């Protein structure tokens, strides 16, 4: 169901973060459980963007398609638990072919967490996960297979999350 890859970093994630980096299913659900209240979503960007070569590769694009421009719907948010500093910085990439039919509502979520839609009917989804350390914090990048389409969701755990009592 899931294969986790840890980037070749010399440092390992803090032990208390491992269950969060490796959690299956909706991150929204377990963040809300930890916060004891609904997650607050603050959008910093939402719209169409042309994917970089790296993003296309992460989505599993291969061959000639890699050299062609590829448009996707991108959403960038900060997720707040129960204090005034954001806990998670997230970017979600939906290639246009994943936004057909019912999935089009993913472009009109406003401040509803994606997890409410993605995991509405299924507790977990097939996925492949990459964990790495970035300048903003430890990040998990998950390529979900959702109704046979690939979507990419990156979540970075920010310092305020680490200083909350995990
Ligand atoms: C993908 C999920 O949704 C969460 C909510 C997001 C949003 O609303 O933009 C983005 C990333 C996730 O942390 C989830 O709950 O696992």
PDB file of N, CA, C and O in Angstrom, residues 79-129:
ATOM      1  N   UNK A  79      -1.896  25.260   7.749  1.00  0.00           N
ATOM      2  CA  UNK A  79      -2.900  24.589   8.575  1.00  0.00           C
ATOM      3  C   UNK A  79      -2.645  24.944  10.040  1.00  0.00           C
ATOM      4  O   UNK A  79      -1.513  24.845  10.513  1.00  0.00           O
ATOM      5  N   UNK A  80      -3.715  25.377  10.713  1.00  0.00           N
ATOM      6  CA  UNK A  80      -3.616  25.793  12.108  1.00  0.00           C
ATOM      7  C   UNK A  80      -4.374  24.803  12.996  1.00  0.00           C
ATOM      8  O   UNK A  80      -5.500  24.418  12.674  1.00  0.00           O
ATOM      9  N   UNK A  81      -3.706  24.434  14.113  1.00  0.00           N
ATOM     10  CA  UNK A  81      -4.361  23.532  15.086  1.00  0.00           C
ATOM     11  C   UNK A  81      -5.064  24.363  16.143  1.00  0.00           C
ATOM     12  O   UNK A  81      -6.073  25.009  15.869  1.00  0.00           O
ATOM     13  N   UNK A  82      -4.476  24.419  17.340  1.00  0.00           N
ATOM     14  CA  UNK A  82      -5.151  25.170  18.422  1.00  0.00           C
ATOM     15  C   UNK A  82      -4.279  26.288  18.985  1.00  0.00           C
ATOM     16  O   UNK A  82      -4.381  26.639  20.151  1.00  0.00           O
ATOM     17  N   UNK A  83      -3.369  26.803  18.141  1.00  0.00           N
ATOM     18  CA  UNK A  83      -2.687  28.024  18.613  1.00  0.00           C
ATOM     19  C   UNK A  83      -2.512  28.979  17.434  1.00  0.00           C
ATOM     20  O   UNK A  83      -2.926  28.676  16.320  1.00  0.00           O
ATOM     21  N   UNK A  84      -1.908  30.125  17.652  1.00  0.00           N
ATOM     22  CA  UNK A  84      -1.956  31.151  16.599  1.00  0.00           C
ATOM     23  C   UNK A  84      -0.804  31.040  15.605  1.00  0.00           C
ATOM     24  O   UNK A  84      -0.644  31.893  14.744  1.00  0.00           O
ATOM     25  N   UNK A  85      -0.003  29.984  15.718  1.00  0.00           N
ATOM     26  CA  UNK A  85       1.064  29.769  14.723  1.00  0.00           C
ATOM     27  C   UNK A  85       0.707  28.536  13.888  1.00  0.00           C
ATOM     28  O   UNK A  85       0.189  27.556  14.439  1.00  0.00           O
ATOM     29  N   UNK A  86       0.961  28.564  12.596  1.00  0.00           N
ATOM     30  CA  UNK A  86       0.600  27.410  11.758  1.00  0.00           C
ATOM     31  C   UNK A  86       1.408  26.167  12.118  1.00  0.00           C
ATOM     32  O   UNK A  86       2.582  26.272  12.468  1.00  0.00           O
ATOM     33  N   UNK A  87       0.781  25.020  12.036  1.00  0.00           N
ATOM     34  CA  UNK A  87       1.437  23.745  12.330  1.00  0.00           C
ATOM     35  C   UNK A  87       2.029  23.129  11.063  1.00  0.00           C
ATOM     36  O   UNK A  87       3.081  22.497  11.097  1.00  0.00           O
ATOM     37  N   UNK A  88       1.320  23.254   9.955  1.00  0.00           N
ATOM     38  CA  UNK A  88       1.752  22.580   8.718  1.00  0.00           C
ATOM     39  C   UNK A  88       1.626  23.543   7.543  1.00  0.00           C
ATOM     40  O   UNK A  88       0.673  24.328   7.457  1.00  0.00           O
ATOM     41  N   UNK A  89       2.619  23.484   6.670  1.00  0.00           N
ATOM     42  CA  UNK A  89       2.572  24.205   5.393  1.00  0.00           C
ATOM     43  C   UNK A  89       2.312  23.126   4.350  1.00  0.00           C
ATOM     44  O   UNK A  89       3.019  22.099   4.350  1.00  0.00           O
ATOM     45  N   UNK A  90       1.301  23.281   3.504  1.00  0.00           N
ATOM     46  CA  UNK A  90       0.997  22.196   2.555  1.00  0.00           C
ATOM     47  C   UNK A  90       0.851  22.732   1.142  1.00  0.00           C
ATOM     48  O   UNK A  90       0.388  23.856   0.930  1.00  0.00           O
ATOM     49  N   UNK A  91       1.272  21.920   0.177  1.00  0.00           N
ATOM     50  CA  UNK A  91       1.054  22.212  -1.250  1.00  0.00           C
ATOM     51  C   UNK A  91       0.428  20.974  -1.876  1.00  0.00           C
ATOM     52  O   UNK A  91       0.957  19.865  -1.691  1.00  0.00           O
ATOM     53  N   UNK A  92      -0.666  21.206  -2.598  1.00  0.00           N
ATOM     54  CA  UNK A  92      -1.332  20.082  -3.272  1.00  0.00           C
ATOM     55  C   UNK A  92      -1.335  20.360  -4.769  1.00  0.00           C
ATOM     56  O   UNK A  92      -1.635  21.480  -5.188  1.00  0.00           O
ATOM     57  N   UNK A  93      -0.977  19.341  -5.559  1.00  0.00           N
ATOM     58  CA  UNK A  93      -0.905  19.465  -7.015  1.00  0.00           C
ATOM     59  C   UNK A  93      -1.875  18.481  -7.654  1.00  0.00           C
ATOM     60  O   UNK A  93      -1.756  17.268  -7.442  1.00  0.00           O
ATOM     61  N   UNK A  94      -2.828  19.044  -8.409  1.00  0.00           N
ATOM     62  CA  UNK A  94      -3.822  18.210  -9.094  1.00  0.00           C
ATOM     63  C   UNK A  94      -3.645  18.382 -10.597  1.00  0.00           C
ATOM     64  O   UNK A  94      -4.024  19.416 -11.150  1.00  0.00           O
ATOM     65  N   UNK A  95      -3.056  17.402 -11.290  1.00  0.00           N
ATOM     66  CA  UNK A  95      -3.000  17.507 -12.748  1.00  0.00           C
ATOM     67  C   UNK A  95      -4.420  17.645 -13.293  1.00  0.00           C
ATOM     68  O   UNK A  95      -5.371  17.136 -12.690  1.00  0.00           O
ATOM     69  N   UNK A  96      -4.583  18.344 -14.401  1.00  0.00           N
ATOM     70  CA  UNK A  96      -5.938  18.644 -14.886  1.00  0.00           C
ATOM     71  C   UNK A  96      -6.763  17.364 -15.099  1.00  0.00           C
ATOM     72  O   UNK A  96      -7.966  17.345 -14.847  1.00  0.00           O
ATOM     73  N   UNK A  97      -6.075  16.266 -15.493  1.00  0.00           N
ATOM     74  CA  UNK A  97      -6.870  15.056 -15.754  1.00  0.00           C
ATOM     75  C   UNK A  97      -7.403  14.445 -14.458  1.00  0.00           C
ATOM     76  O   UNK A  97      -8.220  13.528 -14.485  1.00  0.00           O
ATOM     77  N   UNK A  98      -6.955  14.971 -13.299  1.00  0.00           N
ATOM     78  CA  UNK A  98      -7.508  14.414 -12.047  1.00  0.00           C
ATOM     79  C   UNK A  98      -8.694  15.258 -11.580  1.00  0.00           C
ATOM     80  O   UNK A  98      -9.261  15.020 -10.520  1.00  0.00           O
ATOM     81  N   UNK A  99      -9.020  16.290 -12.378  1.00  0.00           N
ATOM     82  CA  UNK A  99     -10.092  17.211 -11.958  1.00  0.00           C
ATOM     83  C   UNK A  99     -11.300  17.064 -12.875  1.00  0.00           C
ATOM     84  O   UNK A  99     -11.809  18.034 -13.417  1.00  0.00           O
ATOM     85  N   UNK A 100     -11.739  15.848 -13.049  1.00  0.00           N
ATOM     86  CA  UNK A 100     -12.902  15.635 -13.926  1.00  0.00           C
ATOM     87  C   UNK A 100     -14.072  15.200 -13.043  1.00  0.00           C
ATOM     88  O   UNK A 100     -13.889  14.711 -11.938  1.00  0.00           O
ATOM     89  N   UNK A 101     -15.252  15.437 -13.532  1.00  0.00           N
ATOM     90  CA  UNK A 101     -16.462  14.974 -12.837  1.00  0.00           C
ATOM     91  C   UNK A 101     -16.520  15.495 -11.404  1.00  0.00           C
ATOM     92  O   UNK A 101     -16.256  16.661 -11.134  1.00  0.00           O
ATOM     93  N   UNK A 102     -16.783  14.585 -10.497  1.00  0.00           N
ATOM     94  CA  UNK A 102     -16.940  14.933  -9.068  1.00  0.00           C
ATOM     95  C   UNK A 102     -15.694  15.635  -8.521  1.00  0.00           C
ATOM     96  O   UNK A 102     -15.757  16.428  -7.598  1.00  0.00           O
ATOM     97  N   UNK A 103     -14.513  15.286  -9.101  1.00  0.00           N
ATOM     98  CA  UNK A 103     -13.259  15.813  -8.521  1.00  0.00           C
ATOM     99  C   UNK A 103     -13.119  17.310  -8.741  1.00  0.00           C
ATOM    100  O   UNK A 103     -12.265  17.956  -8.156  1.00  0.00           O
ATOM    101  N   UNK A 104     -13.967  17.864  -9.617  1.00  0.00           N
ATOM    102  CA  UNK A 104     -13.836  19.301  -9.879  1.00  0.00           C
ATOM    103  C   UNK A 104     -14.035  20.126  -8.606  1.00  0.00           C
ATOM    104  O   UNK A 104     -13.538  21.228  -8.464  1.00  0.00           O
ATOM    105  N   UNK A 105     -14.732  19.485  -7.627  1.00  0.00           N
ATOM    106  CA  UNK A 105     -14.990  20.277  -6.401  1.00  0.00           C
ATOM    107  C   UNK A 105     -13.690  20.586  -5.647  1.00  0.00           C
ATOM    108  O   UNK A 105     -13.639  21.487  -4.810  1.00  0.00           O
ATOM    109  N   UNK A 106     -12.621  19.839  -6.023  1.00  0.00           N
ATOM    110  CA  UNK A 106     -11.336  20.126  -5.345  1.00  0.00           C
ATOM    111  C   UNK A 106     -10.841  21.532  -5.681  1.00  0.00           C
ATOM    112  O   UNK A 106      -9.960  22.063  -5.027  1.00  0.00           O
ATOM    113  N   UNK A 107     -11.452  22.147  -6.738  1.00  0.00           N
ATOM    114  CA  UNK A 107     -11.035  23.520  -7.104  1.00  0.00           C
ATOM    115  C   UNK A 107     -11.898  24.564  -6.386  1.00  0.00           C
ATOM    116  O   UNK A 107     -11.697  25.750  -6.548  1.00  0.00           O
ATOM    117  N   UNK A 108     -12.861  24.091  -5.615  1.00  0.00           N
ATOM    118  CA  UNK A 108     -13.774  25.052  -4.957  1.00  0.00           C
ATOM    119  C   UNK A 108     -13.881  24.794  -3.462  1.00  0.00           C
ATOM    120  O   UNK A 108     -14.903  25.049  -2.854  1.00  0.00           O
ATOM    121  N   UNK A 109     -12.789  24.311  -2.896  1.00  0.00           N
ATOM    122  CA  UNK A 109     -12.824  23.935  -1.469  1.00  0.00           C
ATOM    123  C   UNK A 109     -12.872  25.147  -0.540  1.00  0.00           C
ATOM    124  O   UNK A 109     -13.325  25.089   0.571  1.00  0.00           O
ATOM    125  N   UNK A 110     -12.310  26.247  -1.022  1.00  0.00           N
ATOM    126  CA  UNK A 110     -12.122  27.425  -0.156  1.00  0.00           C
ATOM    127  C   UNK A 110     -11.359  26.980   1.102  1.00  0.00           C
ATOM    128  O   UNK A 110     -10.275  26.393   0.966  1.00  0.00           O
ATOM    129  N   UNK A 111     -11.940  27.119   2.304  1.00  0.00           N
ATOM    130  CA  UNK A 111     -11.166  26.775   3.500  1.00  0.00           C
ATOM    131  C   UNK A 111     -11.510  25.410   4.076  1.00  0.00           C
ATOM    132  O   UNK A 111     -11.152  25.115   5.214  1.00  0.00           O
ATOM    133  N   UNK A 112     -12.174  24.589   3.267  1.00  0.00           N
ATOM    134  CA  UNK A 112     -12.428  23.202   3.700  1.00  0.00           C
ATOM    135  C   UNK A 112     -11.168  22.374   3.460  1.00  0.00           C
ATOM    136  O   UNK A 112     -10.613  22.428   2.354  1.00  0.00           O
ATOM    137  N   UNK A 113     -10.686  21.629   4.452  1.00  0.00           N
ATOM    138  CA  UNK A 113      -9.482  20.821   4.229  1.00  0.00           C
ATOM    139  C   UNK A 113      -9.688  19.774   3.136  1.00  0.00           C
ATOM    140  O   UNK A 113     -10.729  19.128   3.072  1.00  0.00           O
ATOM    141  N   UNK A 114      -8.699  19.605   2.301  1.00  0.00           N
ATOM    142  CA  UNK A 114      -8.782  18.621   1.216  1.00  0.00           C
ATOM    143  C   UNK A 114      -9.112  17.240   1.788  1.00  0.00           C
ATOM    144  O   UNK A 114      -9.859  16.464   1.190  1.00  0.00           O
ATOM    145  N   UNK A 115      -8.569  16.974   2.963  1.00  0.00           N
ATOM    146  CA  UNK A 115      -8.772  15.642   3.573  1.00  0.00           C
ATOM    147  C   UNK A 115     -10.229  15.275   3.727  1.00  0.00           C
ATOM    148  O   UNK A 115     -10.597  14.099   3.606  1.00  0.00           O
ATOM    149  N   UNK A 116     -11.081  16.274   3.941  1.00  0.00           N
ATOM    150  CA  UNK A 116     -12.522  15.985   4.098  1.00  0.00           C
ATOM    151  C   UNK A 116     -13.070  15.347   2.818  1.00  0.00           C
ATOM    152  O   UNK A 116     -13.983  14.535   2.862  1.00  0.00           O
ATOM    153  N   UNK A 117     -12.513  15.728   1.677  1.00  0.00           N
ATOM    154  CA  UNK A 117     -12.981  15.180   0.387  1.00  0.00           C
ATOM    155  C   UNK A 117     -12.216  13.904   0.041  1.00  0.00           C
ATOM    156  O   UNK A 117     -12.807  12.870  -0.252  1.00  0.00           O
ATOM    157  N   UNK A 118     -10.912  13.991   0.143  1.00  0.00           N
ATOM    158  CA  UNK A 118     -10.046  12.878  -0.284  1.00  0.00           C
ATOM    159  C   UNK A 118     -10.357  11.597   0.493  1.00  0.00           C
ATOM    160  O   UNK A 118     -10.379  10.504  -0.066  1.00  0.00           O
ATOM    161  N   UNK A 119     -10.612  11.744   1.788  1.00  0.00           N
ATOM    162  CA  UNK A 119     -10.796  10.562   2.643  1.00  0.00           C
ATOM    163  C   UNK A 119     -12.241  10.434   3.119  1.00  0.00           C
ATOM    164  O   UNK A 119     -12.522   9.891   4.173  1.00  0.00           O
ATOM    165  N   UNK A 120     -13.147  10.999   2.290  1.00  0.00           N
ATOM    166  CA  UNK A 120     -14.562  10.953   2.695  1.00  0.00           C
ATOM    167  C   UNK A 120     -15.079   9.515   2.716  1.00  0.00           C
ATOM    168  O   UNK A 120     -15.780   9.098   3.621  1.00  0.00           O
ATOM    169  N   UNK A 121     -14.695   8.764   1.686  1.00  0.00           N
ATOM    170  CA  UNK A 121     -15.231   7.400   1.578  1.00  0.00           C
ATOM    171  C   UNK A 121     -14.197   6.334   1.942  1.00  0.00           C
ATOM    172  O   UNK A 121     -14.538   5.188   2.162  1.00  0.00           O
ATOM    173  N   UNK A 122     -12.952   6.697   1.983  1.00  0.00           N
ATOM    174  CA  UNK A 122     -11.921   5.673   2.253  1.00  0.00           C
ATOM    175  C   UNK A 122     -10.992   6.171   3.345  1.00  0.00           C
ATOM    176  O   UNK A 122     -10.555   7.308   3.317  1.00  0.00           O
ATOM    177  N   UNK A 123     -10.717   5.292   4.316  1.00  0.00           N
ATOM    178  CA  UNK A 123      -9.841   5.694   5.434  1.00  0.00           C
ATOM    179  C   UNK A 123      -8.402   5.891   4.952  1.00  0.00           C
ATOM    180  O   UNK A 123      -7.680   6.739   5.430  1.00  0.00           O
ATOM    181  N   UNK A 124      -7.994   5.082   3.982  1.00  0.00           N
ATOM    182  CA  UNK A 124      -6.635   5.236   3.435  1.00  0.00           C
ATOM    183  C   UNK A 124      -6.715   5.171   1.904  1.00  0.00           C
ATOM    184  O   UNK A 124      -7.725   4.752   1.346  1.00  0.00           O
ATOM    185  N   UNK A 125      -5.654   5.577   1.247  1.00  0.00           N
ATOM    186  CA  UNK A 125      -5.554   5.542  -0.224  1.00  0.00           C
ATOM    187  C   UNK A 125      -4.194   4.969  -0.594  1.00  0.00           C
ATOM    188  O   UNK A 125      -3.203   5.219   0.102  1.00  0.00           O
ATOM    189  N   UNK A 126      -4.132   4.233  -1.702  1.00  0.00           N
ATOM    190  CA  UNK A 126      -2.818   3.756  -2.165  1.00  0.00           C
ATOM    191  C   UNK A 126      -1.904   4.967  -2.383  1.00  0.00           C
ATOM    192  O   UNK A 126      -2.360   6.011  -2.875  1.00  0.00           O
ATOM    193  N   UNK A 127      -0.657   4.842  -1.979  1.00  0.00           N
ATOM    194  CA  UNK A 127       0.211   6.009  -2.136  1.00  0.00           C
ATOM    195  C   UNK A 127       1.678   5.602  -2.109  1.00  0.00           C
ATOM    196  O   UNK A 127       2.019   4.483  -1.741  1.00  0.00           O
ATOM    197  N   UNK A 128       2.495   6.560  -2.517  1.00  0.00           N
ATOM    198  CA  UNK A 128       3.949   6.389  -2.398  1.00  0.00           C
ATOM    199  C   UNK A 128       4.459   7.652  -1.708  1.00  0.00           C
ATOM    200  O   UNK A 128       4.005   8.750  -2.049  1.00  0.00           O
ATOM    201  N   UNK A 129       5.323   7.508  -0.732  1.00  0.00           N
ATOM    202  CA  UNK A 129       5.685   8.660   0.115  1.00  0.00           C
ATOM    203  C   UNK A 129       7.196   8.895   0.141  1.00  0.00           C
ATOM    204  O   UNK A 129       7.973   7.939   0.133  1.00  0.00           O
TER     205      UNK A 129
END
